Amino acid sequence: MGALTGKKIAFLTSQVGVEKAELTSPWQAVLDAGGTPSLIAPATEPVQSMVGDVDKDETFDPDLTVAQASSDDFDALILPGGTVNADKVRGDADSVALVKAFVDAGKPIAAICHGPWALVEAGVLGGKTLTSFPSLRTDITNAGGTWVDETVFHCTASGWDLITSRNPDDLDAFNSTLTDVFSKA
């Protein structure tokens, strides 16, 4: 039996711009640990993944729309990066509300690269320490968080677990940490 057997893990993206490795690598880690991943996006159209933010790659069909999704139906949330993806997620009020619902429920969240932008927009970073792609440092600090340059950072402050990493080079550590933390959710 895997560490995530019986756990339902939500992956929230926009329809375009998600960094492929930041979606597929954690997705595979969840599957390998026995969990059930679900892709959530604003619409039913396929999600366009990118490599290096510029080259189109595979598309992925969402399992649910944001309007259909509820934090009550999941044990944890993953916010993949990709600059365009993360910017569109933070600009979608329903997606931001879903992120806030996970926080309000005290459920763990993992975010990589530009993924923490949704947390900035949700106004939930007060008292949290996290890492991200370096260009988010000012946004995170202005949102009340403390930014650190670490491969992976797990913060338990404010009543909920937050796992963050900087970029695709950190995926092994990110996946290992989120699997461990999510197994206790």
mmCIF file of C-alpha atoms in Angstrom, residues 8-14 17-27 37-41 75-90 95-96 98-100 102-103 107-120 131-133 161-168 171 174-175 178-179:
data_model
loop_
_atom_site.group_PDB
_atom_site.id
_atom_site.type_symbol
_atom_site.label_atom_id
_atom_site.label_comp_id
_atom_site.label_asym_id
_atom_site.label_seq_id
_atom_site.Cartn_x
_atom_site.Cartn_y
_atom_site.Cartn_z
ATOM 1 C CA LYS A 8 -7.400 12.511 -3.553
ATOM 2 C CA ILE A 9 -5.048 15.218 -4.769
ATOM 3 C CA ALA A 10 -6.244 18.233 -6.780
ATOM 4 C CA PHE A 11 -4.017 19.850 -9.410
ATOM 5 C CA LEU A 12 -5.213 23.366 -10.279
ATOM 6 C CA THR A 13 -4.162 24.954 -13.577
ATOM 7 C CA SER A 14 -5.428 27.358 -16.194
ATOM 8 C CA GLY A 17 0.866 27.713 -20.056
ATOM 9 C CA VAL A 18 1.375 25.073 -17.376
ATOM 10 C CA GLU A 19 4.985 23.929 -17.263
ATOM 11 C CA LYS A 20 4.730 20.284 -18.342
ATOM 12 C CA ALA A 21 7.250 18.820 -15.890
ATOM 13 C CA GLU A 22 5.664 20.702 -12.980
ATOM 14 C CA LEU A 23 2.351 19.017 -13.782
ATOM 15 C CA THR A 24 3.428 15.558 -14.919
ATOM 16 C CA SER A 25 6.200 14.838 -12.416
ATOM 17 C CA PRO A 26 4.129 15.487 -9.250
ATOM 18 C CA TRP A 27 1.170 13.751 -10.943
ATOM 19 C CA PRO A 37 -4.795 12.913 -8.888
ATOM 20 C CA SER A 38 -7.439 15.115 -10.525
ATOM 21 C CA LEU A 39 -6.820 17.962 -12.949
ATOM 22 C CA ILE A 40 -8.965 21.037 -12.309
ATOM 23 C CA ALA A 41 -9.131 23.952 -14.759
ATOM 24 C CA ASP A 75 -7.110 15.868 0.698
ATOM 25 C CA ALA A 76 -4.546 18.298 -0.740
ATOM 26 C CA LEU A 77 -3.845 20.752 -3.566
ATOM 27 C CA ILE A 78 -0.929 21.144 -5.980
ATOM 28 C CA LEU A 79 -0.282 24.396 -7.863
ATOM 29 C CA PRO A 80 2.070 23.753 -10.792
ATOM 30 C CA GLY A 81 3.964 26.631 -12.334
ATOM 31 C CA GLY A 82 4.494 27.990 -15.771
ATOM 32 C CA THR A 83 4.481 31.774 -15.903
ATOM 33 C CA VAL A 84 1.396 32.154 -18.103
ATOM 34 C CA ASN A 85 -0.480 29.408 -16.245
ATOM 35 C CA ALA A 86 0.197 30.891 -12.815
ATOM 36 C CA ASP A 87 -0.717 34.392 -13.983
ATOM 37 C CA LYS A 88 -4.026 33.154 -15.402
ATOM 38 C CA VAL A 89 -4.829 31.155 -12.238
ATOM 39 C CA ARG A 90 -4.232 34.213 -10.052
ATOM 40 C CA SER A 95 -9.610 29.574 -8.932
ATOM 41 C CA VAL A 96 -8.363 31.932 -6.221
ATOM 42 C CA LEU A 98 -10.790 27.460 -4.473
ATOM 43 C CA VAL A 99 -7.215 27.963 -3.259
ATOM 44 C CA LYS A 100 -8.525 29.987 -0.303
ATOM 45 C CA PHE A 102 -8.182 24.695 0.793
ATOM 46 C CA VAL A 103 -6.356 27.046 3.166
ATOM 47 C CA LYS A 107 -5.539 21.243 3.921
ATOM 48 C CA PRO A 108 -1.957 21.009 2.669
ATOM 49 C CA ILE A 109 -0.891 22.812 -0.486
ATOM 50 C CA ALA A 110 2.203 22.306 -2.626
ATOM 51 C CA ALA A 111 3.253 25.001 -5.108
ATOM 52 C CA ILE A 112 6.238 25.143 -7.416
ATOM 53 C CA CYS A 113 7.953 27.862 -9.433
ATOM 54 C CA HIS A 114 5.314 30.544 -10.247
ATOM 55 C CA GLY A 115 2.539 28.495 -8.584
ATOM 56 C CA PRO A 116 2.659 30.562 -5.355
ATOM 57 C CA TRP A 117 1.173 33.538 -7.224
ATOM 58 C CA ALA A 118 -2.266 32.058 -6.508
ATOM 59 C CA LEU A 119 -1.427 32.098 -2.791
ATOM 60 C CA VAL A 120 -0.364 35.740 -3.055
ATOM 61 C CA THR A 131 10.351 29.531 -1.780
ATOM 62 C CA SER A 132 9.452 30.035 -5.433
ATOM 63 C CA PHE A 133 10.922 31.156 -8.712
ATOM 64 C CA ASP A 161 1.082 22.867 5.542
ATOM 65 C CA LEU A 162 2.719 24.580 2.569
ATOM 66 C CA ILE A 163 5.364 22.841 0.474
ATOM 67 C CA THR A 164 7.170 24.993 -2.093
ATOM 68 C CA SER A 165 10.022 24.633 -4.576
ATOM 69 C CA ARG A 166 11.764 26.972 -7.019
ATOM 70 C CA ASN A 167 11.729 25.317 -10.444
ATOM 71 C CA PRO A 168 11.720 21.991 -12.333
ATOM 72 C CA LEU A 171 11.085 18.308 -8.587
ATOM 73 C CA PHE A 174 9.385 18.628 -4.089
ATOM 74 C CA ASN A 175 7.722 15.305 -4.912
ATOM 75 C CA LEU A 178 4.701 16.565 -0.797
ATOM 76 C CA THR A 179 4.224 12.780 -0.723
#
